């Protein structure tokens, strides 16, 4: 595999060390090609590295420019990764029960030295909502949703909704006044779902004789909250959705999204 | 000073706020050649910064922008305004090139570059920059934690998370079944539908305005005005009881706003025909129901023959009807706003018997 290396007569100690290191068996077992400084190795690095192989080998010049993409999709993905990491750390400290939820957050603030995980998770989440919205904005303004990228735009819209839902379910977990009332205001809307909410238009029509089928204890809001108000059931539901359900779905969709960016011909550009 | 603050408070009134926002959009699109200059962009950002610096000395303003959860929205205001202007600038530049027969700048950048190093290094740098920003932000600003949850103490105002405040603002004009369920559902459906109803093959993969005027104006209106500007309104200008408060106004829980909104049925039966409201709900609401039916079902074919004839021919019937339906649903919000502001209209159709109010 190795290519002929040009030997620099003025080799410094660092380059000598580097050259030695990249020749060891350990290094070569991890990276199966030379440093990417020739056309051949630049292809190989993309093909042999699992983290890089979602990239193409070469791409449009306009596509790598900040001017064109604003890097908003990439930033959304970075924020998602960092949220996964900080979220995982938070899960070590947090128990989703009425008894512990709030005190665990207080403990996280008071007792964990140098703790900024909660901050990074919260601000990262806000930032991700913003970057995903701005990413959509840029994709629209460059007309990148046009054929052949229609489907990827639709996948994106679903991910936008999932991002909002992830943020919404996470908002409840600190179990303070801010949390439960924001979720109460938000989830009250489900009460008014046509036909499926007990205060929604048409729900009164769904009845068997005198027995209403849709009431406060079985309607859409009840399904969302696992109760008729934001309580223990809602906390558990939101926790499970926030930590497992929604991240799994959005991760799968991201894989589809990135795959399709490539299969649709890479970052868009004029023909 | 007081005069300036008073003027800004008055300008921030939801009606003026909305109208000013729409007018700015119109001016930006109409005078885009001027807007696209760097001088304009930098002065706009400078003015915005000056406004926040000026406001930061006001105790009431401090209170709202200082809320930790509101800080990201300030970031949103800055980045959205900047990027809107920036995209407009790039579009105008490309339009000039296209007019001169040169094709968009992206065309010149069509040649391929190596992903390693060109992209991979850019990615690495943005990763480091983003991490640093996030970490500094997290050290400087503590995440908020209020009193433990208590179902018997309702905070006033009770606000949804910020990204839903546009929807919460919609509750002023529509009932929850529309503002909270049907219209958000239609936003999602409408967004997904965009690539399938937009048949214009031009403007794919580069910034342009002239080649896709209608698309861009509609999207800017929906996203920048209806979605983001209402979020900003809901976050900064709505206080206790969802009453309006200017940016330099104290959030007084006892501020009273006269609510004299009147239903369409009452306007017609009681005020115009001078009879009482009929007991039968269908008869009572017949005018409102007709109005809604005309708006949703009769207007699209009428427009197809008149104002939107061009689009009808371009899109063909199925695409045209889907597009116009979604467009009319989007416009139902500003329409209802206008009706409220001009006539204090509460509901067009009011059938509380079935929770069916429009
Ligand atoms: C969870 C959120 C999302 C992530 C992590 C994400 C990530 C990305 C990335 C990394 C790219 C490559 C180009 C770029 O950075 O701009 C991309 C492209 C694209 N995204 Fe997203 N995206 C997300 C949400 C969305 C949304 C909400 C939409 C639209 C509604 C969308 C539609 C597209 C389209 C059409 C492309 C291709 C653009 C082109 O070829 O120029 N994505 N996405």
XYZ file of C-alpha atoms and ligand atoms in Angstrom:
672
model
C 0.000 0.000 0.000
C 2.731 2.413 0.951
C 3.697 4.950 -1.636
C 7.191 6.197 -2.146
C 7.774 8.922 0.371
C 9.706 11.978 -0.598
C 12.377 12.390 2.028
C 12.929 15.907 3.126
C 16.628 16.519 3.788
C 15.811 19.029 6.548
C 13.767 16.561 8.573
C 12.958 17.767 12.067
C 12.595 15.507 15.073
C 8.843 15.842 14.916
C 8.574 14.688 11.334
C 10.947 11.835 12.063
C 8.733 10.790 14.956
C 5.657 11.124 12.800
C 7.217 9.086 10.038
C 8.227 6.391 12.489
C 4.797 6.370 14.125
C 2.908 5.994 10.874
C 5.090 3.034 9.952
C 4.362 1.022 13.094
C 2.183 -2.070 12.924
C -0.334 -0.578 15.359
C -0.832 2.575 13.329
C -1.063 0.679 10.088
C -3.646 -1.674 11.532
C -5.882 1.320 12.322
C -5.313 3.452 9.227
C -4.932 1.293 6.179
C -3.513 3.994 3.947
C -0.891 6.701 3.960
C -1.499 10.257 4.910
C -4.042 11.830 2.544
C -1.692 13.968 0.531
C -1.971 12.347 -2.867
C -5.046 11.799 -5.031
C -4.933 8.102 -4.335
C -4.776 8.388 -0.562
C -7.450 11.070 -0.558
C -9.782 8.588 -2.136
C -8.706 5.837 0.224
C -9.226 7.853 3.381
C -12.844 8.458 2.426
C -13.506 4.884 1.486
C -11.836 3.121 4.386
C -12.968 5.258 7.320
C -16.474 4.565 8.585
C -16.899 8.087 9.965
C -15.770 9.726 6.774
C -17.392 7.423 4.286
C -20.691 9.307 4.358
C -18.757 12.011 2.569
C -18.129 11.824 -1.128
C -14.525 11.823 -2.265
C -14.825 15.009 -4.211
C -17.501 17.668 -4.263
C -18.547 20.988 -5.784
C -16.463 23.932 -4.774
C -19.555 25.987 -3.921
C -20.733 23.201 -1.617
C -17.838 23.518 0.810
C -18.308 27.262 1.133
C -19.785 28.885 4.188
C -21.352 31.394 1.849
C -23.542 28.707 0.297
C -24.555 26.327 3.102
C -23.998 28.567 6.139
C -22.876 25.256 7.660
C -26.298 25.069 9.300
C -26.929 21.401 8.542
C -23.499 20.479 9.798
C -24.010 22.542 12.943
C -27.370 20.862 13.574
C -25.634 17.519 13.379
C -22.799 18.629 15.631
C -25.280 19.932 18.193
C -27.195 16.664 18.007
C -24.027 14.730 18.762
C -23.074 16.979 21.633
C -26.623 16.754 23.001
C -26.402 12.980 22.886
C -23.182 13.057 24.833
C -24.255 15.577 27.479
C -27.670 13.924 27.708
C -26.042 10.617 28.448
C -24.059 12.190 31.264
C -27.196 13.815 32.663
C -28.925 10.441 32.728
C -26.434 9.285 35.361
C -27.787 11.894 37.753
C -31.450 12.197 36.945
C -34.410 10.038 37.989
C -37.767 10.737 36.347
C -40.050 10.522 39.380
C -42.011 13.163 41.249
C -39.900 12.445 44.296
C -36.469 12.903 42.737
C -36.695 14.812 39.465
C -36.439 18.325 40.873
C -33.981 17.517 43.665
C -31.721 15.673 41.236
C -31.496 18.816 39.136
C -30.775 20.901 42.231
C -28.092 18.413 43.241
C -26.627 18.579 39.778
C -26.325 22.325 40.185
C -25.124 22.398 43.778
C -22.943 19.353 44.161
C -21.366 18.427 40.853
C -18.018 20.216 40.579
C -17.504 22.226 37.393
C -20.890 21.031 36.259
C -21.895 22.650 33.012
C -23.507 19.563 31.492
C -27.003 20.815 32.158
C -26.156 24.192 30.655
C -24.534 22.637 27.612
C -27.544 20.418 27.154
C -30.070 23.202 27.527
C -28.323 25.836 25.415
C -27.342 23.228 22.865
C -30.980 22.230 22.540
C -32.127 25.817 22.029
C -29.334 26.340 19.537
C -30.239 23.200 17.616
C -33.837 24.356 17.172
C -32.453 27.583 15.727
C -29.869 25.972 13.452
C -32.375 23.459 12.083
C -34.791 26.273 11.288
C -32.060 28.304 9.618
C -30.871 25.227 7.717
C -34.363 24.835 6.304
C -34.316 28.530 5.435
C -31.068 28.188 3.497
C -32.234 25.031 1.716
C -35.321 26.905 0.631
C -33.479 30.013 -0.516
C -31.045 28.055 -2.666
C -33.935 26.079 -4.151
C -32.231 22.894 -3.022
C -35.516 21.111 -2.403
C -36.228 20.960 -6.119
C -35.891 17.678 -7.999
C -34.118 15.389 -7.353
C -34.050 16.435 -3.671
C -37.802 16.534 -2.935
C -37.711 13.503 -0.701
C -34.794 14.730 1.351
C -36.647 17.950 2.031
C -39.592 15.909 3.340
C -37.271 13.880 5.552
C -35.927 17.202 6.779
C -39.370 18.514 7.678
C -40.032 15.398 9.761
C -36.682 15.933 11.497
C -37.607 19.541 12.194
C -40.792 18.350 13.896
C -38.821 15.727 15.827
C -36.307 18.360 16.912
C -39.139 20.479 18.301
C -40.654 17.449 20.035
C -37.305 16.474 21.525
C -36.906 19.949 22.897
C -40.501 19.999 24.132
C -40.271 16.659 25.958
C -36.977 17.685 27.524
C -38.443 20.946 28.779
C -40.596 19.046 31.297
C -37.854 17.026 32.936
C -36.470 19.587 35.471
C -39.957 19.488 37.013
C -40.005 23.107 38.105
C -42.728 25.697 37.624
C -41.305 26.724 34.249
C -41.416 23.124 33.084
C -44.851 21.941 34.077
C -46.653 25.104 33.070
C -45.003 25.311 29.677
C -45.980 21.706 29.037
C -49.456 22.326 30.439
C -49.997 25.229 28.043
C -48.610 23.203 25.134
C -50.424 19.971 25.813
C -53.749 21.694 26.493
C -53.976 22.074 22.744
C -54.448 18.331 22.395
C -57.707 18.705 24.311
C -59.096 20.509 21.293
C -58.086 17.946 18.658
C -61.044 17.530 16.306
C -62.888 14.320 17.181
C -60.087 13.000 19.402
C -59.948 15.678 22.110
C -62.735 16.010 24.635
C -63.100 19.710 23.890
C -62.531 19.336 20.185
C -65.146 19.916 17.522
C -66.929 16.727 16.608
C -65.914 14.792 19.709
C -69.457 15.016 21.036
C -70.650 13.131 17.963
C -68.624 10.073 18.890
C -70.945 8.439 21.379
C -72.766 5.172 21.857
C -76.256 6.141 22.909
C -75.698 8.166 26.047
C -72.119 7.122 26.582
C -69.540 9.544 25.186
C -66.565 7.759 23.671
C -64.217 10.725 24.008
C -63.812 12.260 27.459
C -61.055 13.784 29.567
C -59.817 10.343 30.603
C -59.259 8.786 27.206
C -58.717 11.585 24.697
C -55.645 12.670 22.743
C -54.331 14.724 25.632
C -54.667 11.777 27.985
C -52.643 9.638 25.605
C -49.939 12.290 25.451
C -49.732 12.854 29.199
C -50.596 9.439 30.566
C -53.099 11.236 32.782
C -55.578 14.064 32.731
C -52.967 16.585 33.872
C -49.186 17.004 33.768
C -48.206 14.573 36.517
C -46.234 11.444 37.178
C -47.435 9.690 34.016
C -46.455 12.621 31.846
C -43.011 12.817 33.412
C -42.300 9.174 32.666
C -43.703 9.342 29.142
C -41.760 12.460 28.289
C -38.606 10.979 29.786
C -38.804 7.788 27.764
C -39.639 9.646 24.569
C -36.927 12.197 25.205
C -34.136 9.786 26.033
C -34.949 6.809 23.860
C -37.854 7.040 21.451
C -37.336 10.321 19.644
C -33.499 10.195 19.496
C -33.669 6.754 17.912
C -36.088 7.897 15.243
C -34.211 11.092 14.464
C -30.875 9.233 14.308
C -32.271 6.828 11.732
C -33.690 9.733 9.742
C -30.353 11.535 9.868
C -28.678 8.492 8.378
C -31.262 8.539 5.604
C -30.842 12.304 5.204
C -27.055 12.210 4.794
C -27.213 9.181 2.551
C -29.688 10.947 0.322
C -27.634 14.149 0.182
C -24.999 12.029 -1.544
C -27.276 9.875 -3.624
C -29.100 12.947 -4.918
C -25.862 14.194 -6.364
C -24.168 15.915 -3.426
C -24.760 19.472 -2.315
C -26.932 21.196 -4.860
C -25.612 23.542 -7.493
C -26.573 24.851 -10.913
C -26.430 22.202 -13.612
C -35.209 59.493 26.241
C -38.662 58.988 27.686
C -40.131 60.127 24.397
C -38.029 57.655 22.431
C -38.982 54.804 24.743
C -42.613 55.840 24.572
C -42.479 55.840 20.780
C -40.869 52.401 20.694
C -43.446 51.076 23.156
C -46.234 52.408 20.983
C -44.664 51.007 17.806
C -44.418 47.589 19.402
C -48.204 47.317 19.703
C -49.097 43.999 18.009
C -51.004 45.737 15.224
C -48.275 48.207 14.363
C -45.599 45.602 14.978
C -47.163 43.268 12.462
C -47.821 45.972 9.909
C -44.289 47.360 10.235
C -42.872 43.840 9.817
C -44.902 43.268 6.646
C -43.977 46.688 5.267
C -40.283 46.029 5.901
C -40.558 42.798 3.988
C -42.230 44.564 1.088
C -39.627 47.329 1.049
C -36.790 44.820 1.288
C -38.063 42.934 -1.731
C -39.010 45.998 -3.716
C -35.825 48.005 -3.045
C -33.607 44.922 -3.053
C -30.969 46.552 -5.219
C -30.348 49.071 -2.437
C -30.845 46.576 0.380
C -28.197 44.335 -1.138
C -25.415 46.811 -0.457
C -22.976 46.135 2.334
C -23.591 49.604 3.723
C -27.246 48.746 4.247
C -26.538 45.383 5.828
C -23.966 46.669 8.268
C -26.064 49.664 9.271
C -29.027 47.362 9.843
C -26.996 45.120 12.137
C -25.475 48.177 13.792
C -28.902 49.665 14.490
C -30.115 46.391 15.919
C -27.103 46.173 18.201
C -27.540 49.799 19.205
C -31.162 49.085 20.072
C -30.238 46.221 22.385
C -27.406 48.173 23.987
C -29.705 51.155 24.500
C -32.394 48.868 25.901
C -30.009 47.115 28.243
C -30.000 50.229 30.434
C -33.735 50.042 30.967
C -34.768 47.936 33.975
C -37.938 46.549 32.351
C -36.146 45.687 29.135
C -33.389 44.028 31.152
C -35.924 41.834 32.861
C -37.237 40.277 29.666
C -34.071 39.978 27.627
C -32.153 38.813 30.695
C -34.303 35.701 31.179
C -31.864 32.865 30.423
C -34.327 31.106 28.118
C -34.823 34.302 26.122
C -31.149 34.714 25.312
C -31.237 32.238 22.391
C -34.066 34.236 20.838
C -31.899 37.323 20.761
C -29.400 35.163 18.884
C -32.204 34.097 16.576
C -33.175 37.716 15.850
C -29.622 38.648 14.959
C -28.828 35.579 12.888
C -32.138 35.525 11.035
C -32.022 39.207 10.097
C -28.414 38.918 9.055
C -28.964 35.767 6.999
C -32.094 37.142 5.341
C -30.154 40.187 4.262
C -27.154 38.086 3.274
C -29.210 35.709 1.148
C -30.877 38.703 -0.478
C -27.476 40.186 -1.267
C -26.255 36.956 -2.838
C -29.511 36.665 -4.792
C -29.229 40.207 -6.146
C -25.597 39.640 -7.119
C -26.496 36.441 -8.933
C -29.463 38.105 -10.610
C -27.153 40.796 -11.950
C -24.783 38.137 -13.263
C -27.636 36.212 -14.843
C -28.934 39.390 -16.486
C -25.462 39.952 -17.897
C -25.529 36.414 -19.286
C -22.832 35.088 -16.986
C -24.854 32.631 -14.910
C -24.822 32.460 -11.106
C -21.577 32.501 -9.182
C -22.197 28.910 -8.077
C -21.859 27.913 -11.714
C -18.281 29.116 -11.706
C -17.674 27.040 -8.611
C -18.878 23.850 -10.219
C -15.487 22.219 -10.428
C -14.790 19.522 -7.885
C -12.487 19.833 -4.919
C -11.133 17.100 -2.673
C -13.235 16.477 0.402
C -9.984 15.798 2.241
C -8.715 18.424 3.038
C -11.190 21.064 1.776
C -14.324 19.883 3.555
C -12.910 17.826 6.384
C -10.805 20.687 7.667
C -13.694 23.144 7.428
C -15.764 20.698 9.417
C -13.057 20.357 12.022
C -12.731 24.104 12.398
C -16.472 24.664 12.750
C -16.603 21.831 15.262
C -13.996 23.530 17.398
C -15.601 26.957 17.044
C -19.056 25.612 17.923
C -17.712 23.732 20.928
C -15.972 26.811 22.232
C -19.072 28.977 21.813
C -21.254 26.384 23.504
C -18.884 25.909 26.417
C -18.381 29.635 27.001
C -22.135 30.206 26.801
C -22.650 27.419 29.326
C -20.124 28.817 31.762
C -21.415 32.371 31.539
C -25.137 31.692 31.675
C -26.700 29.354 34.236
C -29.629 27.227 33.150
C -32.800 28.449 34.842
C -34.458 26.514 37.638
C -37.546 27.900 39.273
C -39.597 26.740 42.246
C -40.516 23.045 42.277
C -43.564 22.151 40.221
C -46.763 23.119 41.946
C -50.076 22.552 40.246
C -51.951 24.941 42.511
C -49.822 27.993 41.636
C -50.262 29.113 38.041
C -47.599 31.571 36.911
C -48.861 34.576 35.021
C -48.102 34.632 32.130
C -47.914 30.888 31.445
C -45.918 30.487 28.297
C -45.183 27.487 26.110
C -41.518 26.905 25.143
C -40.369 29.764 22.936
C -40.565 27.944 19.580
C -44.304 27.450 20.105
C -45.022 31.051 21.038
C -46.050 31.890 17.488
C -48.754 29.265 17.876
C -49.656 30.607 21.301
C -49.936 34.078 19.784
C -52.323 32.562 17.258
C -54.614 31.675 20.175
C -55.494 35.361 20.387
C -57.225 35.021 17.039
C -58.236 31.369 16.779
C -59.504 28.671 19.133
C -57.139 25.881 20.213
C -58.510 23.363 17.722
C -57.317 25.626 14.900
C -54.306 27.372 16.433
C -53.004 24.316 18.259
C -53.955 21.384 16.059
C -55.268 22.027 12.551
C -53.042 24.919 11.477
C -49.791 23.411 12.881
C -50.747 20.204 11.086
C -51.204 22.168 7.898
C -47.830 23.866 8.370
C -46.160 20.447 8.405
C -48.179 19.174 5.449
C -47.565 22.404 3.585
C -43.810 22.306 4.128
C -43.618 18.713 2.939
C -45.725 19.619 -0.086
C -43.466 22.488 -1.202
C -41.152 20.492 -3.511
C -44.093 18.682 -5.073
C -46.175 21.735 -5.883
C -43.371 24.051 -6.938
C -42.895 23.271 -10.608
C -40.526 26.103 -11.393
C -37.352 24.355 -12.594
C -35.246 27.506 -12.253
C -33.283 28.573 -9.222
C -32.196 25.052 -8.263
C -28.889 25.183 -6.441
C -28.076 28.882 -6.321
C -29.265 32.090 -4.712
C -31.634 34.050 -6.900
C -34.664 36.226 -6.458
C -35.816 37.166 -9.925
C -36.199 33.588 -11.070
C -38.506 32.581 -8.183
C -40.170 35.762 -6.971
C -43.507 34.372 -5.795
C -42.027 31.339 -4.045
C -39.539 33.392 -2.102
C -41.967 36.120 -1.095
C -44.511 33.570 0.155
C -41.881 31.655 2.086
C -40.390 34.795 3.619
C -43.860 35.873 4.674
C -44.645 32.491 6.228
C -41.295 31.920 7.901
C -39.899 35.316 8.818
C -43.161 37.144 9.511
C -45.716 34.578 10.606
C -43.402 32.118 12.356
C -40.398 34.001 13.712
C -41.731 37.513 14.208
C -44.704 36.153 16.149
C -42.304 34.129 18.302
C -40.453 37.348 19.057
C -43.731 39.106 19.797
C -44.886 36.296 22.068
C -41.589 36.152 23.922
C -40.780 39.781 24.507
C -44.023 41.678 24.191
C -46.612 39.457 25.836
C -46.890 39.680 29.597
C -49.406 38.727 32.291
C -52.766 37.547 30.911
C -51.113 37.544 27.476
C -51.622 41.301 27.443
C -49.382 43.417 25.269
C -46.477 45.241 26.918
C -43.981 47.495 25.163
C -40.307 46.562 25.538
C -39.784 49.331 28.107
C -43.063 48.829 29.924
C -43.485 47.344 33.367
C -45.299 43.977 33.359
C -48.283 45.026 35.428
C -50.518 42.079 36.331
C -53.479 44.419 36.682
C -53.208 46.012 33.262
C -56.704 45.996 31.846
C -57.496 45.610 28.209
C -61.034 46.254 27.135
C -62.388 43.146 25.449
C -65.358 44.075 23.359
C -65.078 41.499 20.627
C -68.275 40.657 18.819
C -69.299 37.606 16.805
C -70.288 37.887 13.184
C -73.725 36.442 13.984
C -74.362 39.220 16.448
C -73.248 41.859 13.973
C -75.700 40.564 11.412
C -78.750 39.453 13.393
C -78.671 41.954 16.227
C -76.980 45.037 14.853
C -77.878 44.946 11.177
C -81.209 43.097 11.034
C -82.298 44.259 14.494
C -83.827 40.924 15.468
C -82.610 38.655 18.247
C -80.195 35.772 17.646
C -82.125 32.795 16.244
C -82.316 29.850 18.651
C -81.261 27.318 16.035
C -77.456 27.324 15.761
C -77.437 26.569 12.067
C -79.686 29.487 11.225
C -77.780 31.698 13.644
C -74.408 30.959 12.073
C -75.524 30.586 8.463
C -73.695 33.726 7.302
C -70.433 32.756 8.921
C -70.683 29.221 7.550
C -71.318 30.600 4.074
C -68.355 32.935 4.450
C -66.045 30.078 5.412
C -67.333 27.860 2.603
C -66.815 30.628 0.076
C -63.310 31.340 1.411
C -62.141 27.726 1.289
C -64.072 26.258 -1.632
C -65.329 29.008 -3.919
C -62.376 31.349 -3.780
C -59.814 28.974 -5.369
C -61.803 28.421 -8.591
C -62.679 32.117 -8.742
C -59.020 33.054 -8.363
C -58.124 30.483 -11.002
C -60.138 32.511 -13.496
C -58.924 35.886 -12.305
C -55.911 36.907 -10.237
C -54.158 33.530 -10.262
C -54.968 32.611 -13.871
C -51.280 32.528 -14.729
C -50.536 30.072 -11.919
C -53.541 27.915 -12.753
C -52.243 27.462 -16.260
C -48.693 26.886 -15.139
C -49.414 24.416 -12.347
C -52.389 22.482 -13.698
C -55.532 21.820 -11.617
C -54.304 19.373 -8.900
C -51.192 21.342 -7.983
C -53.031 24.617 -8.269
C -55.810 23.608 -5.883
C -53.461 22.168 -3.283
C -51.257 25.258 -3.457
C -54.096 27.734 -3.218
C -55.748 25.804 -0.394
C -52.530 25.843 1.630
C -51.960 29.494 0.749
C -55.455 30.481 1.863
C -55.013 28.584 5.109
C -51.794 30.469 5.729
C -53.488 33.763 4.923
C -56.356 32.967 7.277
C -54.200 34.179 10.156
C -53.479 37.680 8.823
C -57.075 37.794 7.545
C -58.452 37.068 10.983
C -56.009 39.559 12.503
C -57.265 42.297 10.209
C -60.897 41.458 10.928
C -60.167 41.603 14.637
C -58.304 44.891 14.450
C -60.758 46.598 12.126
C -64.101 45.288 13.411
C -63.344 43.704 16.795
C -64.622 40.524 15.249
C -64.446 37.600 17.629
C -65.695 34.580 15.715
C -66.822 34.237 12.149
C -68.593 31.018 13.024
C -69.417 30.518 16.700
C -70.962 27.201 17.618
C -69.870 26.653 21.215
C -72.381 23.780 21.333
C -69.798 21.703 19.418
C -66.640 23.589 20.349
C -66.676 24.722 16.751
C -65.541 28.342 16.583
C -63.670 29.903 13.702
C -32.109 17.428 12.431
C -31.875 18.240 11.603
C -31.030 18.231 10.341
C -29.724 17.873 10.152
C -28.760 17.360 11.193
C -29.429 18.101 8.753
C -28.175 17.920 8.193
C -27.866 18.234 6.875
C -26.524 18.345 6.350
C -25.239 18.137 7.138
C -26.637 18.658 5.033
C -25.474 18.947 4.084
C -25.482 20.370 3.582
C -25.605 21.456 4.597
O -24.956 21.401 5.650
O -26.380 22.392 4.354
C -28.038 18.712 4.720
C -28.571 18.977 3.473
C -29.930 19.079 3.202
N -30.949 19.191 4.129
Fe -30.739 18.850 6.113
N -30.557 18.547 8.114
C -31.553 18.663 9.061
C -32.822 19.132 8.848
C -33.330 19.484 7.608
C -34.569 20.169 7.388
C -35.504 20.655 8.494
C -34.717 20.291 6.036
C -35.840 20.904 5.223
C -37.010 21.070 5.584
C -33.567 19.685 5.403
C -33.356 19.562 4.043
C -32.134 19.337 3.457
C -31.888 19.283 2.030
C -32.947 19.397 0.922
C -30.511 19.121 1.875
C -29.727 19.071 0.555
C -29.240 20.475 0.345
C -28.370 20.643 -0.850
O -28.112 19.680 -1.583
O -27.962 21.812 -1.072
N -32.732 19.220 6.391
N -28.762 18.462 5.857
